[in-house]
Amino acid sequence: MKRYCISLIISLCLTAFAKADTFAERMLNSHGMYSFAFSKDNRPALSGIMMFEGGNDTIRAAVVNEFGITALAIEYVSSRRKMKICNIIKPLDRWYMRRTLSSDLRALLAASVPEDSIVTYRNDKHNLVYSLAPMRQ
């Protein structure tokens, strides 16, 4: 009986921790606007507003900078963890930047964070920092 109770408590705790709410799960079937910042070597490289729209299994997002130019448009399929960059501005349109942005944004969306908090991801290999902060409506 004691073994059963202990194993039941452990399994319930593991289930509670396994169901952590990721950023991507929150964006599915909803929409939102976040302040987006991307920096390299502690110098700002790109900033603007990231707008999310979630569908059944797909999240679509676009980053619009301060001048109204769409800098980046992505599509993320959560069931397959597949990131596709649909549109990107010319200075970032290099195969190595596409690959790095894709993997970093995939990790950013998979981050488990509390609601209405700043989401930050740091790529130490390339010294890149991504930040998403919720915008108040």
Short mmCIF file of N, CA, C and O in Angstrom, two decimals:
data_model
loop_
_atom_site.label_atom_id
_atom_site.label_comp_id
_atom_site.label_asym_id
_atom_site.label_seq_id
_atom_site.Cartn_x
_atom_site.Cartn_y
_atom_site.Cartn_z
N MET A 1 0.82 -1.19 0.00
CA MET A 1 0.00 0.00 0.00
C MET A 1 0.87 1.26 0.00
O MET A 1 0.57 2.20 -0.71
N LYS A 2 1.94 1.24 0.82
CA LYS A 2 2.83 2.41 0.87
C LYS A 2 3.50 2.63 -0.47
O LYS A 2 3.63 3.76 -0.91
N ARG A 3 3.95 1.52 -1.09
CA ARG A 3 4.60 1.65 -2.40
C ARG A 3 3.65 2.24 -3.43
O ARG A 3 4.03 3.07 -4.23
N TYR A 4 2.41 1.79 -3.40
CA TYR A 4 1.42 2.28 -4.33
C TYR A 4 1.19 3.78 -4.13
O TYR A 4 1.14 4.55 -5.10
N CYS A 5 1.06 4.22 -2.89
CA CYS A 5 0.83 5.64 -2.60
C CYS A 5 2.02 6.49 -3.03
O CYS A 5 1.85 7.56 -3.60
N ILE A 6 3.22 6.01 -2.76
CA ILE A 6 4.42 6.77 -3.13
C ILE A 6 4.55 6.85 -4.64
O ILE A 6 4.82 7.92 -5.19
N SER A 7 4.31 5.74 -5.34
CA SER A 7 4.41 5.77 -6.80
C SER A 7 3.30 6.63 -7.40
O SER A 7 3.51 7.31 -8.41
N LEU A 8 2.13 6.64 -6.78
CA LEU A 8 1.04 7.49 -7.27
C LEU A 8 1.40 8.97 -7.10
O LEU A 8 1.18 9.77 -8.01
N ILE A 9 1.94 9.33 -5.97
CA ILE A 9 2.35 10.72 -5.72
C ILE A 9 3.44 11.14 -6.69
O ILE A 9 3.38 12.23 -7.28
N ILE A 10 4.42 10.29 -6.92
CA ILE A 10 5.50 10.61 -7.85
C ILE A 10 4.96 10.77 -9.27
O ILE A 10 5.32 11.71 -9.97
N SER A 11 4.08 9.87 -9.68
CA SER A 11 3.54 9.98 -11.04
C SER A 11 2.68 11.22 -11.21
O SER A 11 2.71 11.87 -12.27
N LEU A 12 1.92 11.60 -10.19
CA LEU A 12 1.13 12.83 -10.28
C LEU A 12 2.02 14.06 -10.36
O LEU A 12 1.73 15.00 -11.11
N CYS A 13 3.10 14.06 -9.59
CA CYS A 13 4.03 15.20 -9.64
C CYS A 13 4.70 15.29 -11.00
O CYS A 13 4.83 16.38 -11.56
N LEU A 14 5.12 14.16 -11.55
CA LEU A 14 5.76 14.17 -12.86
C LEU A 14 4.78 14.60 -13.95
O LEU A 14 5.15 15.32 -14.88
N THR A 15 3.53 14.20 -13.84
CA THR A 15 2.52 14.62 -14.81
C THR A 15 2.29 16.12 -14.73
O THR A 15 2.16 16.79 -15.75
N ALA A 16 2.27 16.67 -13.52
CA ALA A 16 2.07 18.11 -13.37
C ALA A 16 3.23 18.89 -13.97
O ALA A 16 3.03 19.91 -14.62
N PHE A 17 4.45 18.40 -13.78
CA PHE A 17 5.61 19.10 -14.35
C PHE A 17 5.71 18.88 -15.85
O PHE A 17 6.19 19.73 -16.57
N ALA A 18 5.27 17.73 -16.35
CA ALA A 18 5.34 17.46 -17.78
C ALA A 18 4.35 18.31 -18.56
O ALA A 18 4.54 18.58 -19.73
N LYS A 19 3.28 18.77 -17.93
CA LYS A 19 2.27 19.58 -18.58
C LYS A 19 2.59 21.07 -18.49
O LYS A 19 1.69 21.89 -18.48
N ALA A 20 3.85 21.43 -18.43
CA ALA A 20 4.22 22.84 -18.36
C ALA A 20 3.75 23.56 -19.62
O ALA A 20 3.83 23.03 -20.72
N ASP A 21 3.27 24.75 -19.44
CA ASP A 21 2.71 25.54 -20.53
C ASP A 21 3.85 26.21 -21.30
O ASP A 21 4.56 27.05 -20.78
N THR A 22 4.02 25.81 -22.56
CA THR A 22 5.05 26.43 -23.37
C THR A 22 4.46 27.64 -24.08
O THR A 22 3.24 27.80 -24.19
N PHE A 23 5.34 28.47 -24.59
CA PHE A 23 4.92 29.68 -25.29
C PHE A 23 4.11 29.32 -26.53
O PHE A 23 3.10 29.95 -26.84
N ALA A 24 4.52 28.28 -27.25
CA ALA A 24 3.82 27.86 -28.46
C ALA A 24 2.42 27.34 -28.13
O ALA A 24 1.47 27.62 -28.86
N GLU A 25 2.28 26.58 -27.04
CA GLU A 25 0.97 26.06 -26.66
C GLU A 25 0.00 27.19 -26.33
O GLU A 25 -1.19 27.10 -26.60
N ARG A 26 0.52 28.25 -25.73
CA ARG A 26 -0.32 29.40 -25.39
C ARG A 26 -0.80 30.13 -26.64
O ARG A 26 -1.87 30.71 -26.67
N MET A 27 0.03 30.14 -27.69
CA MET A 27 -0.31 30.88 -28.90
C MET A 27 -1.25 30.12 -29.83
O MET A 27 -1.86 30.71 -30.71
N LEU A 28 -1.34 28.78 -29.65
CA LEU A 28 -2.26 28.01 -30.49
C LEU A 28 -3.69 28.46 -30.22
O LEU A 28 -4.09 28.67 -29.07
N ASN A 29 -4.46 28.59 -31.28
CA ASN A 29 -5.86 29.01 -31.21
C ASN A 29 -6.06 30.36 -30.53
O ASN A 29 -7.06 30.59 -29.87
N SER A 30 -5.09 31.24 -30.65
CA SER A 30 -5.22 32.59 -30.11
C SER A 30 -4.36 33.53 -30.96
O SER A 30 -3.80 33.13 -31.98
N HIS A 31 -4.26 34.77 -30.53
CA HIS A 31 -3.41 35.73 -31.22
C HIS A 31 -2.86 36.70 -30.18
O HIS A 31 -3.38 36.80 -29.07
N GLY A 32 -1.81 37.41 -30.55
CA GLY A 32 -1.22 38.34 -29.61
C GLY A 32 -0.12 39.17 -30.25
O GLY A 32 0.34 38.87 -31.36
N MET A 33 0.27 40.22 -29.55
CA MET A 33 1.35 41.09 -30.00
C MET A 33 2.40 41.18 -28.91
O MET A 33 2.08 41.33 -27.74
N TYR A 34 3.65 41.08 -29.35
CA TYR A 34 4.77 41.12 -28.43
C TYR A 34 5.82 42.08 -28.97
O TYR A 34 5.98 42.24 -30.17
N SER A 35 6.54 42.68 -28.06
CA SER A 35 7.68 43.49 -28.44
C SER A 35 8.85 42.54 -28.68
O SER A 35 9.19 41.74 -27.81
N PHE A 36 9.46 42.61 -29.86
CA PHE A 36 10.51 41.68 -30.27
C PHE A 36 11.84 42.42 -30.36
O PHE A 36 11.90 43.53 -30.89
N ALA A 37 12.88 41.82 -29.83
CA ALA A 37 14.23 42.39 -29.95
C ALA A 37 15.21 41.26 -30.25
O ALA A 37 15.13 40.18 -29.67
N PHE A 38 16.10 41.52 -31.16
CA PHE A 38 17.12 40.56 -31.58
C PHE A 38 18.44 41.32 -31.61
O PHE A 38 18.54 42.36 -32.25
N SER A 39 19.42 40.84 -30.87
CA SER A 39 20.70 41.54 -30.81
C SER A 39 21.85 40.57 -31.01
O SER A 39 21.76 39.40 -30.68
N LYS A 40 22.94 41.10 -31.57
CA LYS A 40 24.15 40.32 -31.80
C LYS A 40 25.30 41.09 -31.19
O LYS A 40 25.46 42.28 -31.44
N ASP A 41 26.11 40.39 -30.40
CA ASP A 41 27.26 41.01 -29.73
C ASP A 41 26.85 42.23 -28.91
O ASP A 41 27.51 43.26 -28.93
N ASN A 42 25.69 42.14 -28.22
CA ASN A 42 25.16 43.21 -27.38
C ASN A 42 24.85 44.49 -28.14
O ASN A 42 24.78 45.57 -27.56
N ARG A 43 24.70 44.40 -29.46
CA ARG A 43 24.27 45.54 -30.28
C ARG A 43 22.93 45.18 -30.90
O ARG A 43 22.79 44.09 -31.46
N PRO A 44 21.95 46.08 -30.83
CA PRO A 44 20.64 45.76 -31.42
C PRO A 44 20.75 45.53 -32.93
O PRO A 44 21.36 46.32 -33.64
N ALA A 45 20.19 44.43 -33.39
CA ALA A 45 20.21 44.12 -34.82
C ALA A 45 18.83 44.31 -35.44
O ALA A 45 18.72 44.77 -36.57
N LEU A 46 17.79 43.97 -34.70
CA LEU A 46 16.43 44.08 -35.21
C LEU A 46 15.48 44.20 -34.04
O LEU A 46 15.61 43.49 -33.04
N SER A 47 14.55 45.12 -34.14
CA SER A 47 13.52 45.24 -33.12
C SER A 47 12.22 45.64 -33.78
O SER A 47 12.21 46.16 -34.90
N GLY A 48 11.13 45.38 -33.11
CA GLY A 48 9.83 45.72 -33.65
C GLY A 48 8.74 44.99 -32.89
O GLY A 48 8.90 44.61 -31.75
N ILE A 49 7.63 44.81 -33.57
CA ILE A 49 6.47 44.15 -32.98
C ILE A 49 6.30 42.80 -33.66
O ILE A 49 6.31 42.71 -34.88
N MET A 50 6.15 41.75 -32.85
CA MET A 50 5.90 40.42 -33.38
C MET A 50 4.43 40.10 -33.13
O MET A 50 3.97 40.11 -32.00
N MET A 51 3.71 39.84 -34.22
CA MET A 51 2.29 39.52 -34.13
C MET A 51 2.10 38.03 -34.39
O MET A 51 2.61 37.51 -35.37
N PHE A 52 1.39 37.37 -33.47
CA PHE A 52 1.13 35.94 -33.56
C PHE A 52 -0.33 35.69 -33.88
O PHE A 52 -1.21 36.41 -33.42
N GLU A 53 -0.56 34.63 -34.66
CA GLU A 53 -1.91 34.14 -34.89
C GLU A 53 -1.83 32.62 -34.91
O GLU A 53 -1.09 32.04 -35.70
N GLY A 54 -2.56 31.99 -34.03
CA GLY A 54 -2.53 30.54 -33.93
C GLY A 54 -3.73 29.91 -34.59
O GLY A 54 -4.84 30.42 -34.48
N GLY A 55 -3.50 28.79 -35.25
CA GLY A 55 -4.58 28.02 -35.87
C GLY A 55 -4.73 26.70 -35.16
O GLY A 55 -4.42 26.59 -33.97
N ASN A 56 -5.16 25.67 -35.86
CA ASN A 56 -5.34 24.36 -35.26
C ASN A 56 -4.03 23.81 -34.72
O ASN A 56 -3.93 23.45 -33.55
N ASP A 57 -3.03 23.74 -35.57
CA ASP A 57 -1.75 23.18 -35.18
C ASP A 57 -0.59 24.09 -35.62
O ASP A 57 0.55 23.75 -35.43
N THR A 58 -0.93 25.23 -36.20
CA THR A 58 0.06 26.10 -36.81
C THR A 58 0.02 27.48 -36.17
O THR A 58 -1.05 28.02 -35.92
N ILE A 59 1.20 28.02 -35.95
CA ILE A 59 1.33 29.40 -35.47
C ILE A 59 1.99 30.20 -36.58
O ILE A 59 3.04 29.82 -37.09
N ARG A 60 1.37 31.30 -36.95
CA ARG A 60 1.96 32.21 -37.92
C ARG A 60 2.34 33.48 -37.20
O ARG A 60 1.57 33.98 -36.37
N ALA A 61 3.52 34.00 -37.51
CA ALA A 61 3.99 35.21 -36.86
C ALA A 61 4.72 36.09 -37.85
O ALA A 61 5.29 35.59 -38.83
N ALA A 62 4.71 37.38 -37.58
CA ALA A 62 5.44 38.34 -38.41
C ALA A 62 6.04 39.40 -37.52
O ALA A 62 5.42 39.83 -36.55
N VAL A 63 7.26 39.80 -37.86
CA VAL A 63 7.94 40.89 -37.15
C VAL A 63 7.90 42.11 -38.05
O VAL A 63 8.38 42.08 -39.17
N VAL A 64 7.31 43.18 -37.53
CA VAL A 64 7.23 44.45 -38.26
C VAL A 64 8.08 45.44 -37.49
O VAL A 64 7.89 45.64 -36.29
N ASN A 65 9.04 46.07 -38.19
CA ASN A 65 9.93 47.01 -37.49
C ASN A 65 9.26 48.37 -37.32
O ASN A 65 8.11 48.57 -37.69
N GLU A 66 10.00 49.35 -36.81
CA GLU A 66 9.46 50.66 -36.49
C GLU A 66 9.02 51.44 -37.73
O GLU A 66 8.24 52.38 -37.64
N PHE A 67 9.52 51.06 -38.90
CA PHE A 67 9.18 51.76 -40.13
C PHE A 67 8.03 51.10 -40.88
O PHE A 67 7.67 51.53 -41.97
N GLY A 68 7.47 50.04 -40.33
CA GLY A 68 6.36 49.35 -40.96
C GLY A 68 6.77 48.30 -41.97
O GLY A 68 5.94 47.79 -42.71
N ILE A 69 8.04 47.95 -42.00
CA ILE A 69 8.54 46.94 -42.93
C ILE A 69 8.47 45.57 -42.26
O ILE A 69 8.94 45.40 -41.14
N THR A 70 7.91 44.60 -42.96
CA THR A 70 7.88 43.24 -42.44
C THR A 70 9.27 42.64 -42.57
O THR A 70 9.74 42.37 -43.67
N ALA A 71 9.93 42.48 -41.44
CA ALA A 71 11.30 41.99 -41.45
C ALA A 71 11.37 40.47 -41.50
O ALA A 71 12.32 39.91 -42.06
N LEU A 72 10.38 39.82 -40.94
CA LEU A 72 10.44 38.37 -40.81
C LEU A 72 9.02 37.83 -40.71
O LEU A 72 8.21 38.38 -39.97
N ALA A 73 8.73 36.78 -41.45
CA ALA A 73 7.44 36.09 -41.34
C ALA A 73 7.73 34.60 -41.20
O ALA A 73 8.51 34.04 -41.97
N ILE A 74 7.15 33.98 -40.18
CA ILE A 74 7.43 32.58 -39.90
C ILE A 74 6.13 31.79 -39.78
O ILE A 74 5.06 32.36 -39.55
N GLU A 75 6.27 30.48 -39.91
CA GLU A 75 5.18 29.55 -39.72
C GLU A 75 5.73 28.38 -38.90
O GLU A 75 6.75 27.81 -39.26
N TYR A 76 5.06 28.05 -37.80
CA TYR A 76 5.54 27.00 -36.90
C TYR A 76 4.44 25.95 -36.73
O TYR A 76 3.32 26.28 -36.34
N VAL A 77 4.76 24.70 -37.06
CA VAL A 77 3.83 23.58 -36.87
C VAL A 77 4.23 22.90 -35.56
O VAL A 77 5.30 22.30 -35.47
N SER A 78 3.36 23.02 -34.56
CA SER A 78 3.75 22.56 -33.22
C SER A 78 3.82 21.05 -33.09
O SER A 78 4.64 20.55 -32.32
N SER A 79 3.00 20.30 -33.82
CA SER A 79 3.04 18.84 -33.67
C SER A 79 4.35 18.26 -34.19
O SER A 79 4.85 17.28 -33.66
N ARG A 80 4.90 18.87 -35.23
CA ARG A 80 6.17 18.38 -35.80
C ARG A 80 7.37 19.21 -35.37
O ARG A 80 8.50 18.89 -35.74
N ARG A 81 7.13 20.28 -34.61
CA ARG A 81 8.18 21.23 -34.21
C ARG A 81 8.96 21.71 -35.44
O ARG A 81 10.18 21.79 -35.44
N LYS A 82 8.23 22.05 -36.48
CA LYS A 82 8.81 22.46 -37.76
C LYS A 82 8.64 23.97 -37.91
O LYS A 82 7.54 24.49 -37.81
N MET A 83 9.75 24.66 -38.16
CA MET A 83 9.74 26.11 -38.35
C MET A 83 10.06 26.41 -39.81
O MET A 83 11.02 25.87 -40.36
N LYS A 84 9.26 27.27 -40.41
CA LYS A 84 9.48 27.67 -41.79
C LYS A 84 9.54 29.19 -41.84
O LYS A 84 8.62 29.86 -41.35
N ILE A 85 10.60 29.73 -42.42
CA ILE A 85 10.71 31.17 -42.61
C ILE A 85 10.12 31.49 -43.98
O ILE A 85 10.66 31.10 -45.01
N CYS A 86 8.98 32.18 -43.97
CA CYS A 86 8.26 32.47 -45.22
C CYS A 86 8.81 33.71 -45.92
O CYS A 86 8.87 33.76 -47.14
N ASN A 87 9.18 34.71 -45.16
CA ASN A 87 9.62 35.98 -45.72
C ASN A 87 10.68 36.57 -44.78
O ASN A 87 10.53 36.51 -43.56
N ILE A 88 11.74 37.13 -45.36
CA ILE A 88 12.82 37.70 -44.56
C ILE A 88 13.44 38.86 -45.33
O ILE A 88 13.48 38.84 -46.56
N ILE A 89 13.90 39.88 -44.60
CA ILE A 89 14.49 41.03 -45.28
C ILE A 89 15.85 40.66 -45.86
O ILE A 89 16.51 39.71 -45.42
N LYS A 90 16.27 41.42 -46.84
CA LYS A 90 17.48 41.12 -47.60
C LYS A 90 18.75 40.98 -46.75
O LYS A 90 19.52 40.05 -46.96
N PRO A 91 19.02 41.87 -45.78
CA PRO A 91 20.27 41.71 -44.99
C PRO A 91 20.35 40.40 -44.20
O PRO A 91 21.45 39.93 -43.90
N LEU A 92 19.20 39.82 -43.86
CA LEU A 92 19.20 38.55 -43.11
C LEU A 92 19.00 37.33 -44.00
O LEU A 92 19.01 36.21 -43.52
N ASP A 93 18.82 37.55 -45.30
CA ASP A 93 18.51 36.46 -46.21
C ASP A 93 19.78 35.74 -46.68
O ASP A 93 20.22 35.86 -47.82
N ARG A 94 20.37 34.99 -45.77
CA ARG A 94 21.52 34.14 -46.04
C ARG A 94 21.19 32.76 -45.49
O ARG A 94 20.47 32.63 -44.52
N TRP A 95 21.73 31.72 -46.10
CA TRP A 95 21.37 30.37 -45.69
C TRP A 95 21.73 30.11 -44.23
O TRP A 95 20.96 29.47 -43.49
N TYR A 96 22.86 30.63 -43.76
CA TYR A 96 23.27 30.38 -42.38
C TYR A 96 22.42 31.19 -41.40
O TYR A 96 22.14 30.73 -40.29
N MET A 97 21.97 32.38 -41.80
CA MET A 97 21.09 33.16 -40.93
C MET A 97 19.70 32.53 -40.87
O MET A 97 19.08 32.52 -39.80
N ARG A 98 19.21 32.02 -41.99
CA ARG A 98 17.92 31.35 -41.99
C ARG A 98 17.93 30.13 -41.07
O ARG A 98 17.01 29.90 -40.30
N ARG A 99 19.01 29.36 -41.14
CA ARG A 99 19.12 28.16 -40.31
C ARG A 99 19.20 28.53 -38.84
O ARG A 99 18.54 27.93 -37.99
N THR A 100 20.01 29.53 -38.52
CA THR A 100 20.16 29.95 -37.13
C THR A 100 18.87 30.55 -36.59
O THR A 100 18.44 30.21 -35.48
N LEU A 101 18.25 31.43 -37.35
CA LEU A 101 16.98 32.03 -36.92
C LEU A 101 15.91 30.97 -36.72
O LEU A 101 15.15 31.01 -35.74
N SER A 102 15.84 30.02 -37.62
CA SER A 102 14.84 28.97 -37.53
C SER A 102 15.01 28.14 -36.26
O SER A 102 14.05 27.91 -35.52
N SER A 103 16.22 27.71 -35.99
CA SER A 103 16.44 26.88 -34.79
C SER A 103 16.28 27.69 -33.50
O SER A 103 15.73 27.20 -32.52
N ASP A 104 16.72 28.95 -33.52
CA ASP A 104 16.59 29.77 -32.32
C ASP A 104 15.14 30.14 -32.02
O ASP A 104 14.71 30.11 -30.87
N LEU A 105 14.38 30.49 -33.04
CA LEU A 105 12.96 30.81 -32.82
C LEU A 105 12.17 29.57 -32.43
O LEU A 105 11.22 29.66 -31.65
N ARG A 106 12.56 28.41 -32.93
CA ARG A 106 11.93 27.16 -32.52
C ARG A 106 12.16 26.94 -31.02
O ARG A 106 11.25 26.57 -30.28
N ALA A 107 13.37 27.18 -30.56
CA ALA A 107 13.68 27.03 -29.13
C ALA A 107 12.97 28.09 -28.30
O ALA A 107 12.52 27.81 -27.18
N LEU A 108 12.83 29.29 -28.85
CA LEU A 108 12.13 30.37 -28.14
C LEU A 108 10.66 30.01 -27.95
O LEU A 108 10.09 30.22 -26.88
N LEU A 109 10.03 29.45 -28.97
CA LEU A 109 8.62 29.06 -28.87
C LEU A 109 8.42 27.86 -27.96
O LEU A 109 7.37 27.69 -27.38
N ALA A 110 9.43 27.01 -27.84
CA ALA A 110 9.32 25.83 -26.98
C ALA A 110 9.64 26.14 -25.52
O ALA A 110 9.52 25.26 -24.67
N ALA A 111 10.02 27.37 -25.22
CA ALA A 111 10.37 27.74 -23.85
C ALA A 111 9.13 27.68 -22.96
O ALA A 111 8.05 28.09 -23.35
N SER A 112 9.32 27.16 -21.77
CA SER A 112 8.24 27.07 -20.79
C SER A 112 8.35 28.26 -19.85
O SER A 112 9.29 28.35 -19.06
N VAL A 113 7.40 29.17 -19.95
CA VAL A 113 7.44 30.41 -19.17
C VAL A 113 6.07 30.72 -18.60
O VAL A 113 5.06 30.32 -19.15
N PRO A 114 6.03 31.46 -17.49
CA PRO A 114 4.74 31.88 -16.94
C PRO A 114 4.05 32.88 -17.86
O PRO A 114 4.68 33.54 -18.68
N GLU A 115 2.75 32.98 -17.71
CA GLU A 115 1.96 33.90 -18.53
C GLU A 115 2.37 35.35 -18.27
O GLU A 115 2.71 35.72 -17.15
N ASP A 116 2.35 36.17 -19.30
CA ASP A 116 2.68 37.60 -19.24
C ASP A 116 4.07 37.88 -18.69
O ASP A 116 4.27 38.82 -17.93
N SER A 117 5.03 37.08 -19.05
CA SER A 117 6.40 37.35 -18.65
C SER A 117 7.27 37.47 -19.90
O SER A 117 6.89 37.05 -20.99
N ILE A 118 8.44 38.03 -19.75
CA ILE A 118 9.36 38.22 -20.87
C ILE A 118 10.03 36.88 -21.19
O ILE A 118 10.53 36.20 -20.31
N VAL A 119 10.00 36.53 -22.47
CA VAL A 119 10.63 35.30 -22.94
C VAL A 119 11.96 35.68 -23.56
O VAL A 119 12.02 36.53 -24.45
N THR A 120 13.03 35.08 -23.09
CA THR A 120 14.37 35.39 -23.59
C THR A 120 15.08 34.10 -23.96
O THR A 120 14.99 33.11 -23.24
N TYR A 121 15.77 34.13 -25.08
CA TYR A 121 16.57 32.99 -25.51
C TYR A 121 17.95 33.51 -25.92
O TYR A 121 18.06 34.50 -26.63
N ARG A 122 18.98 32.83 -25.46
CA ARG A 122 20.36 33.23 -25.76
C ARG A 122 21.06 32.10 -26.50
O ARG A 122 21.12 30.98 -26.02
N ASN A 123 21.62 32.43 -27.67
CA ASN A 123 22.42 31.51 -28.45
C ASN A 123 23.88 31.85 -28.19
O ASN A 123 24.40 32.81 -28.73
N ASP A 124 24.53 31.08 -27.32
CA ASP A 124 25.91 31.37 -26.93
C ASP A 124 26.91 31.09 -28.04
O ASP A 124 27.97 31.71 -28.09
N LYS A 125 26.59 30.18 -28.92
CA LYS A 125 27.51 29.84 -30.01
C LYS A 125 27.74 31.03 -30.94
O LYS A 125 28.85 31.31 -31.35
N HIS A 126 26.64 31.72 -31.27
CA HIS A 126 26.74 32.85 -32.19
C HIS A 126 26.59 34.20 -31.49
O HIS A 126 26.54 35.23 -32.16
N ASN A 127 26.47 34.19 -30.16
CA ASN A 127 26.32 35.39 -29.35
C ASN A 127 25.10 36.21 -29.77
O ASN A 127 25.18 37.41 -30.02
N LEU A 128 23.95 35.54 -29.86
CA LEU A 128 22.69 36.17 -30.23
C LEU A 128 21.73 36.12 -29.05
O LEU A 128 21.71 35.15 -28.30
N VAL A 129 20.93 37.17 -28.90
CA VAL A 129 19.93 37.22 -27.84
C VAL A 129 18.59 37.62 -28.45
O VAL A 129 18.51 38.61 -29.18
N TYR A 130 17.56 36.83 -28.16
CA TYR A 130 16.20 37.11 -28.63
C TYR A 130 15.34 37.40 -27.41
O TYR A 130 15.49 36.75 -26.38
N SER A 131 14.44 38.35 -27.54
CA SER A 131 13.59 38.72 -26.41
C SER A 131 12.18 39.03 -26.91
O SER A 131 12.00 39.73 -27.89
N LEU A 132 11.19 38.49 -26.20
CA LEU A 132 9.78 38.78 -26.47
C LEU A 132 9.13 39.26 -25.19
O LEU A 132 9.20 38.57 -24.17
N ALA A 133 8.54 40.44 -25.24
CA ALA A 133 7.85 40.98 -24.07
C ALA A 133 6.40 41.26 -24.46
O ALA A 133 6.15 41.86 -25.52
N PRO A 134 5.44 40.83 -23.64
CA PRO A 134 4.03 41.06 -24.00
C PRO A 134 3.71 42.55 -24.02
O PRO A 134 4.19 43.32 -23.20
N MET A 135 2.88 42.94 -24.98
CA MET A 135 2.45 44.33 -25.09
C MET A 135 1.07 44.44 -24.46
O MET A 135 0.22 43.58 -24.67
N ARG A 136 0.87 45.47 -23.71
CA ARG A 136 -0.44 45.70 -23.07
C ARG A 136 -1.40 46.25 -24.10
O ARG A 136 -1.05 47.11 -24.89
N GLN A 137 -2.61 45.76 -24.09
CA GLN A 137 -3.61 46.15 -25.09
C GLN A 137 -4.30 47.44 -24.68
O GLN A 137 -4.54 47.77 -23.62
#
